[in-house]
PDB file of C-alpha atoms in Angstrom:
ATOM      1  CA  UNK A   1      96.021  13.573  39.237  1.00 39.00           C
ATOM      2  CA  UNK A   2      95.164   9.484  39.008  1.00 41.00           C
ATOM      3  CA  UNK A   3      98.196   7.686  37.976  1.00 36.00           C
ATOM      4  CA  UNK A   4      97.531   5.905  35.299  1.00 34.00           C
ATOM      5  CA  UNK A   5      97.001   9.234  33.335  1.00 35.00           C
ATOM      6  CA  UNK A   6     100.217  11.104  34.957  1.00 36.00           C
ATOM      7  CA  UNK A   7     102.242   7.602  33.708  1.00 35.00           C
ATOM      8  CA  UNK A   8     100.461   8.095  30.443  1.00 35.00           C
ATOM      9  CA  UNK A   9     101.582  11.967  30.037  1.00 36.00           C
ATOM     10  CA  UNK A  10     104.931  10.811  31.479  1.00 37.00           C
ATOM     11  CA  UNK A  11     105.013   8.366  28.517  1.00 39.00           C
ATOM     12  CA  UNK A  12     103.229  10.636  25.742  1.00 41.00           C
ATOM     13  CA  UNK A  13     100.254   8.583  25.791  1.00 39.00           C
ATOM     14  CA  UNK A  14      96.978  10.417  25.412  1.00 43.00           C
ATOM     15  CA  UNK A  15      94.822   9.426  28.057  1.00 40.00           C
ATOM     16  CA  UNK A  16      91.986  10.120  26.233  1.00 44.00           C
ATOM     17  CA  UNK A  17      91.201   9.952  22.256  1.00 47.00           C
ATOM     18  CA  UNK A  18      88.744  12.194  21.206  1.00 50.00           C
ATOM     19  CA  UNK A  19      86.728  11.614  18.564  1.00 51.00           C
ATOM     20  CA  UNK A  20      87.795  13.053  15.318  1.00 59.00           C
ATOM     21  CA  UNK A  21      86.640  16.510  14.283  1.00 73.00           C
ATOM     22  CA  UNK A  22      84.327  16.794  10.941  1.00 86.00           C
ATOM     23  CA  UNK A  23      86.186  16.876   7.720  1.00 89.00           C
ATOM     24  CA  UNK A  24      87.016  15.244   4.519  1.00 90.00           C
ATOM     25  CA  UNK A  25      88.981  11.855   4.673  1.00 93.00           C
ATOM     26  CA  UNK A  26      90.637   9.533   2.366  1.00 91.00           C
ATOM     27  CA  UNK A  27      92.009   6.180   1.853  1.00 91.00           C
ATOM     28  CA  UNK A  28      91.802   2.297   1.899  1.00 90.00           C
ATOM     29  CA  UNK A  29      90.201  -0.809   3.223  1.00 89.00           C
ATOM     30  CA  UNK A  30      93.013  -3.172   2.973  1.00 87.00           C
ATOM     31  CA  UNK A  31      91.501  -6.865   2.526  1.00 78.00           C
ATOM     32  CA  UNK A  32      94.745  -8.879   2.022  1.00 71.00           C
ATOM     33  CA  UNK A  33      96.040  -8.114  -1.238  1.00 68.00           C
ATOM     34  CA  UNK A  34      93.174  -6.059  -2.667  1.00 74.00           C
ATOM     35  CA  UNK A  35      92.062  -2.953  -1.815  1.00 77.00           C
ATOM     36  CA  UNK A  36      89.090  -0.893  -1.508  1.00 84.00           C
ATOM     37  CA  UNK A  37      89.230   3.620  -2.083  1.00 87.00           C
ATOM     38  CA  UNK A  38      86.614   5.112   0.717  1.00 89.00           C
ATOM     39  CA  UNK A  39      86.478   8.166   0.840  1.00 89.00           C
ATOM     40  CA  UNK A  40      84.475  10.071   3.792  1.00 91.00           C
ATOM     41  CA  UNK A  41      83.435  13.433   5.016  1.00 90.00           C
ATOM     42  CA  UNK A  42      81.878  13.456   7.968  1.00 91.00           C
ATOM     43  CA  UNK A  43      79.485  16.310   9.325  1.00 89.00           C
ATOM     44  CA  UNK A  44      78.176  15.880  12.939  1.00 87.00           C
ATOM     45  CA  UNK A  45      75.530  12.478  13.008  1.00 90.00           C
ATOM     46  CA  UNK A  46      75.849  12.301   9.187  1.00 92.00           C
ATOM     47  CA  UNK A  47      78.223  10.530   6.454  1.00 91.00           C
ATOM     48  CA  UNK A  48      79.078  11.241   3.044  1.00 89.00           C
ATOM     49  CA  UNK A  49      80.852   7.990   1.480  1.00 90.00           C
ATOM     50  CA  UNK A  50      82.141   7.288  -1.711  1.00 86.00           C
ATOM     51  CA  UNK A  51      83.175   3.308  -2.410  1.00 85.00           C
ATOM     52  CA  UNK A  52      84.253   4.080  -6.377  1.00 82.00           C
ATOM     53  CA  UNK A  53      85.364   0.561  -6.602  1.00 78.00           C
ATOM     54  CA  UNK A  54      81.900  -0.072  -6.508  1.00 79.00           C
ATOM     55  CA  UNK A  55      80.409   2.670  -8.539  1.00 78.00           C
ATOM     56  CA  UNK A  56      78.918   4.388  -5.443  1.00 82.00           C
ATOM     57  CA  UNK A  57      79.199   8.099  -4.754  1.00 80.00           C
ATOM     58  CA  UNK A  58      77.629   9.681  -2.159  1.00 80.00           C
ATOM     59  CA  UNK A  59      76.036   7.111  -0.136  1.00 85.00           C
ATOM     60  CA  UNK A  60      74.556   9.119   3.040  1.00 89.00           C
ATOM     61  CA  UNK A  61      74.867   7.480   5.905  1.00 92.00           C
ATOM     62  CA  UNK A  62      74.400   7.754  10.182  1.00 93.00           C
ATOM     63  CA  UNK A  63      77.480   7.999  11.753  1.00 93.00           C
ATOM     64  CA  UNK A  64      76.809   6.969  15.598  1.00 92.00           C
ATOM     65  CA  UNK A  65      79.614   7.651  18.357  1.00 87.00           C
ATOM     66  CA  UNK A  66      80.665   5.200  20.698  1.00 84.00           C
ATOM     67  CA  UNK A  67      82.981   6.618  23.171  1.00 85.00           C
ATOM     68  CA  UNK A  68      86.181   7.908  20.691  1.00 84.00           C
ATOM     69  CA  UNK A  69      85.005   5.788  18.293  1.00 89.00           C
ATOM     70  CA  UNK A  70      82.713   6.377  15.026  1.00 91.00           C
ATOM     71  CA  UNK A  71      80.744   3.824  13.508  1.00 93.00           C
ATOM     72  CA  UNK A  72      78.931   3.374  10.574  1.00 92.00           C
ATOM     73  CA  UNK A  73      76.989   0.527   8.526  1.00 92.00           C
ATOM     74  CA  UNK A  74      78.121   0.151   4.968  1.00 88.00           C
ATOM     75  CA  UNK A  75      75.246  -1.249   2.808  1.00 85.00           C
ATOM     76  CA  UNK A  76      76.447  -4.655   1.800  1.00 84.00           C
ATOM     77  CA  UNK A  77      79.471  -4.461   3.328  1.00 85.00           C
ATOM     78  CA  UNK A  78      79.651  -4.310   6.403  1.00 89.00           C
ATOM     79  CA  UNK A  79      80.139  -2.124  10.101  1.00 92.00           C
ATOM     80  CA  UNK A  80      82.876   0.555   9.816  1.00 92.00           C
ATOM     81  CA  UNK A  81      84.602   1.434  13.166  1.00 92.00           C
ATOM     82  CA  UNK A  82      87.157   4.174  13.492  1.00 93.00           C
ATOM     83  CA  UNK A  83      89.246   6.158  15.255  1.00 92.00           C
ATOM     84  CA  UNK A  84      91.606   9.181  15.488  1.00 90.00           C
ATOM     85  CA  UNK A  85      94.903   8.393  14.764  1.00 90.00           C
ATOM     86  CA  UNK A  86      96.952  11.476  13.733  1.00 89.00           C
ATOM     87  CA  UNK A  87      95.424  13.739  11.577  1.00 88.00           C
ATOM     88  CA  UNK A  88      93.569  10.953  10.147  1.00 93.00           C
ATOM     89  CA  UNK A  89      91.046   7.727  10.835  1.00 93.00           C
ATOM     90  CA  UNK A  90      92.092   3.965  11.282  1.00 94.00           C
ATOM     91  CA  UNK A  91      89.847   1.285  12.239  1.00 93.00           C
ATOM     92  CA  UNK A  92      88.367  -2.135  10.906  1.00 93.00           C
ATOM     93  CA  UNK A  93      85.835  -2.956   8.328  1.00 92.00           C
ATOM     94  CA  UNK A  94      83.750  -6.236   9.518  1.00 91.00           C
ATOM     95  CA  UNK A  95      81.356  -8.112   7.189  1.00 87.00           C
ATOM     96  CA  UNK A  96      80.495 -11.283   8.791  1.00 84.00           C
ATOM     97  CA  UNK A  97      83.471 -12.933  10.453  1.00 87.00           C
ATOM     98  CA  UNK A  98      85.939 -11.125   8.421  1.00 88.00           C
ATOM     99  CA  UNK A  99      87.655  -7.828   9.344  1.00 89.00           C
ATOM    100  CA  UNK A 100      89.718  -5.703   6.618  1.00 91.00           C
ATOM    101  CA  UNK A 101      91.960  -2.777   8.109  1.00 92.00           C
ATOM    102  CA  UNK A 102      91.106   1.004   7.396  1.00 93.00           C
ATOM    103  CA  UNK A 103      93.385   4.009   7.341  1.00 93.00           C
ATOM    104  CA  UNK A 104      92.235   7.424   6.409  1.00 94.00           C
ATOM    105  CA  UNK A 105      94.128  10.546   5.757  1.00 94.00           C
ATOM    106  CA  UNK A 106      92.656  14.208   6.392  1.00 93.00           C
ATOM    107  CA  UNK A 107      92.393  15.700   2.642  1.00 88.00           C
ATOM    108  CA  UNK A 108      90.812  18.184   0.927  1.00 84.00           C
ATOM    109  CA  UNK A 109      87.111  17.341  -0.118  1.00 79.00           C
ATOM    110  CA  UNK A 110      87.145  16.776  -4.492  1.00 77.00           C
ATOM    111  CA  UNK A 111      86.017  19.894  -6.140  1.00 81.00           C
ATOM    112  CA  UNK A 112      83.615  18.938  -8.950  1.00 84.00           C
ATOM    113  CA  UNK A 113      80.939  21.368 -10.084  1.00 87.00           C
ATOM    114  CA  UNK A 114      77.720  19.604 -11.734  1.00 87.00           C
ATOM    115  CA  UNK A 115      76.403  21.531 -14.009  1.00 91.00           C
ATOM    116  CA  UNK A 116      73.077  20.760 -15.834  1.00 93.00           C
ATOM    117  CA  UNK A 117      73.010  21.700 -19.683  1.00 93.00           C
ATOM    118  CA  UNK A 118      70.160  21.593 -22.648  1.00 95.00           C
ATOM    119  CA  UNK A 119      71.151  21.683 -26.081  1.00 92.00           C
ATOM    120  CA  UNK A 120      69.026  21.134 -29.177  1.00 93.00           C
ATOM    121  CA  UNK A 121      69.470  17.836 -31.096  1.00 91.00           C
ATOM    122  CA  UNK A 122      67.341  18.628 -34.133  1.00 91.00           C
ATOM    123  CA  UNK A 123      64.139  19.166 -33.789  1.00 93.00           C
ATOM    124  CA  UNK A 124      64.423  18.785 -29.768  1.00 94.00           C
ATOM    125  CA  UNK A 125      66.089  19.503 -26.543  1.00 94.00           C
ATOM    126  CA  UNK A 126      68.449  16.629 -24.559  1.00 93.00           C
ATOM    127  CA  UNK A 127      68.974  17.405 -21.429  1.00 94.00           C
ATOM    128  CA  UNK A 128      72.631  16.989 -20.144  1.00 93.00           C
ATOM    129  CA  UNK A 129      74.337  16.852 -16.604  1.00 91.00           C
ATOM    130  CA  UNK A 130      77.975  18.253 -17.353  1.00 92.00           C
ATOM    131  CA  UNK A 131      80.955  17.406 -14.607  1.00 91.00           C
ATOM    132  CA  UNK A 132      83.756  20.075 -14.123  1.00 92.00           C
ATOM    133  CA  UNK A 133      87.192  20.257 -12.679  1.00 89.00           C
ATOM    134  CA  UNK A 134      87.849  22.651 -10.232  1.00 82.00           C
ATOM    135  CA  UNK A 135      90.264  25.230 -12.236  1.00 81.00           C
ATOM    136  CA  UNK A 136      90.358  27.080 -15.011  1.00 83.00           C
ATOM    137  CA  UNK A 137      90.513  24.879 -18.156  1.00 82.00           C
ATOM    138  CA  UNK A 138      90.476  24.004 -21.097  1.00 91.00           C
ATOM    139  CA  UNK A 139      90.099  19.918 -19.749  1.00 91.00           C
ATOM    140  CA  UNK A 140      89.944  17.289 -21.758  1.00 93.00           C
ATOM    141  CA  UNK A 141      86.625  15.982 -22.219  1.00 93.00           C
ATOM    142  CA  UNK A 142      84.962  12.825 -22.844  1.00 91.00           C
ATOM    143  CA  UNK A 143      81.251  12.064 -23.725  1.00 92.00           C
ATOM    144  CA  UNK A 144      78.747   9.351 -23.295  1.00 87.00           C
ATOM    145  CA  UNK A 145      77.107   8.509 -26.212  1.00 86.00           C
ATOM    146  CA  UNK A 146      73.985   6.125 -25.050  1.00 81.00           C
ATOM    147  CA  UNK A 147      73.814   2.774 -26.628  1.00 78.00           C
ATOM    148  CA  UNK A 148      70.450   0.705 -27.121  1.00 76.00           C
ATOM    149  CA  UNK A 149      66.965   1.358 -24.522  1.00 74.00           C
ATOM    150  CA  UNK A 150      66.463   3.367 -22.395  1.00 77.00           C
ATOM    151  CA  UNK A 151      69.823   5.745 -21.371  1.00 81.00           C
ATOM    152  CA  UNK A 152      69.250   8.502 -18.164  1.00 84.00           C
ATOM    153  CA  UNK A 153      71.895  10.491 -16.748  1.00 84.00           C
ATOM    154  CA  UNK A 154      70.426   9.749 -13.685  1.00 82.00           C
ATOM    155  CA  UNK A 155      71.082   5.865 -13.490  1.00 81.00           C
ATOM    156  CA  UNK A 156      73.556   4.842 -10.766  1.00 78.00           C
ATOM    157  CA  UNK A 157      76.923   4.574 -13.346  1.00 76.00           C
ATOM    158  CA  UNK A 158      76.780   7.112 -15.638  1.00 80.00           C
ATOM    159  CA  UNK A 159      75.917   9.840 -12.707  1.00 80.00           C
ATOM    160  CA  UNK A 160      79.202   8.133 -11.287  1.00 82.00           C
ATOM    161  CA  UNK A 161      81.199   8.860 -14.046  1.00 84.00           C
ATOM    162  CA  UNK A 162      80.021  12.504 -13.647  1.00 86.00           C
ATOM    163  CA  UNK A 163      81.291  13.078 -10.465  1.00 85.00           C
ATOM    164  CA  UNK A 164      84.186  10.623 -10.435  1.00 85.00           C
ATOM    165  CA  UNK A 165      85.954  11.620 -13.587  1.00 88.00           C
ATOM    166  CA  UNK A 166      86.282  15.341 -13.048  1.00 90.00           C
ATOM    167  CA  UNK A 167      88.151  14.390  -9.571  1.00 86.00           C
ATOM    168  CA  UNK A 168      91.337  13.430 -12.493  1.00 86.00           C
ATOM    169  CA  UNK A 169      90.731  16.604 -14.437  1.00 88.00           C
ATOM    170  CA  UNK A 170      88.135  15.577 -17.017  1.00 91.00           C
ATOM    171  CA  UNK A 171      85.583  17.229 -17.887  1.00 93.00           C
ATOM    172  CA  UNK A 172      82.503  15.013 -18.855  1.00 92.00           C
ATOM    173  CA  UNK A 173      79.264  14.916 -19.950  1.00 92.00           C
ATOM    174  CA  UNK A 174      76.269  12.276 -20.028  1.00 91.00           C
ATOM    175  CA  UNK A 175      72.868  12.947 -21.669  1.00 91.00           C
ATOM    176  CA  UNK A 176      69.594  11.983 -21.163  1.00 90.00           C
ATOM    177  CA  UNK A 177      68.996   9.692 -24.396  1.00 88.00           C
ATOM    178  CA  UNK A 178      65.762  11.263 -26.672  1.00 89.00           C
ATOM    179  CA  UNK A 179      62.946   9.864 -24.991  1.00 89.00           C
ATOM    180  CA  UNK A 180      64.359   9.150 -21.781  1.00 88.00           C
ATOM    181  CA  UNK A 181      64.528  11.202 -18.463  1.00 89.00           C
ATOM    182  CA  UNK A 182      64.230  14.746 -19.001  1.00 92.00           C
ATOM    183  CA  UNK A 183      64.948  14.522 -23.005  1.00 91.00           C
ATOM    184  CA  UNK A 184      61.900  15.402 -25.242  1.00 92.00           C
ATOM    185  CA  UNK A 185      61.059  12.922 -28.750  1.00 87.00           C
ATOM    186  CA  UNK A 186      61.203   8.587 -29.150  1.00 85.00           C
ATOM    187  CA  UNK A 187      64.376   6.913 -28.503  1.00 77.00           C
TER     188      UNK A 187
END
């Protein structure tokens, strides 16, 4: 045996990291003061991110391996490196010449259920998308009532709210507004 790695056993030191196993993860990127929620689940070559801070949910993503180390480039934001520590990931964030400290924790992934729903609104049908708990209810609910324009369920912030709320035990639901996306008459 070399060693280094019998001094390293000797010491409890792995002498090799391996890189983490697929999973759910969850936690920060700590930039000074502020911080940012991330939440991963890795599968193999591929990502799954969520940055709610920033209204984005499910940003797929290559995850490439170098050595015990994952890495992964956040759209706008920068190169994510991490590695096993624990049960979880810590690493660095760097955008530009700035780095911003990462630590993930192993979790369970968020049950929502996305359901979509049509109900008649007069003389029409609106087409709905309808985020779920995981449980038994009754939840509280909330609904998004479409202001002015154009209003789809599918635009970046309200399909957020879908998915993001229900992680806190709301139900909620966001409508295609009459006219727009998948809704039938004139907004």
């Amino acid at each position: 045996m070399d060693l280094l790695v019998a001094a390293a056993l000797s010491l409890g030191i792995p002498s090799h990291q391996e890189p983490p196993d697929d999973g759910h993860f969850r936690g920060e990127i700590q930039n000074g003061s502020r911080g940012c929620r991330l939440e991963l689940e890795l599968q193999g070559t591929q990502a799954r991110v969520d940055l709610p801070s920033r209204f984005e949910l499910g940003l797929a993503l290559e995850v490439r391996r170098d050595g015990d180390a994952l890495v992964l480039e956040l759209p706008e934001l920068g190169t994510l490196l991490l590695k096993t520590e624990g049960t979880g990931l810590a690493g660095t964030l760097r955008f530009g010449e700035h780095t911003a400290a990462v630590a993930l924790e192993r979790s369970a992934p968020p049950a929502v259920r996305l359901e979509e729903r049509r109900f008649p609104s007069g003389d029409i049908e609106l087409v709905a998308t309808l985020g779920l708990p995981a449980g038994p209810g009754p939840h509280p609910a909330l609904v998004l009532v479409p202001g002015g324009g154009d209003s789809q369920r599918t635009q970046p912030s309200t399909r957020f709210l879908a998915e993001y709320l229900p992680r806190f035990g709301y139900a909620f639901l966001v409508y295609d507004k009459r006219g727009s996306g998948e809704s039938a008459g004139d907004w």
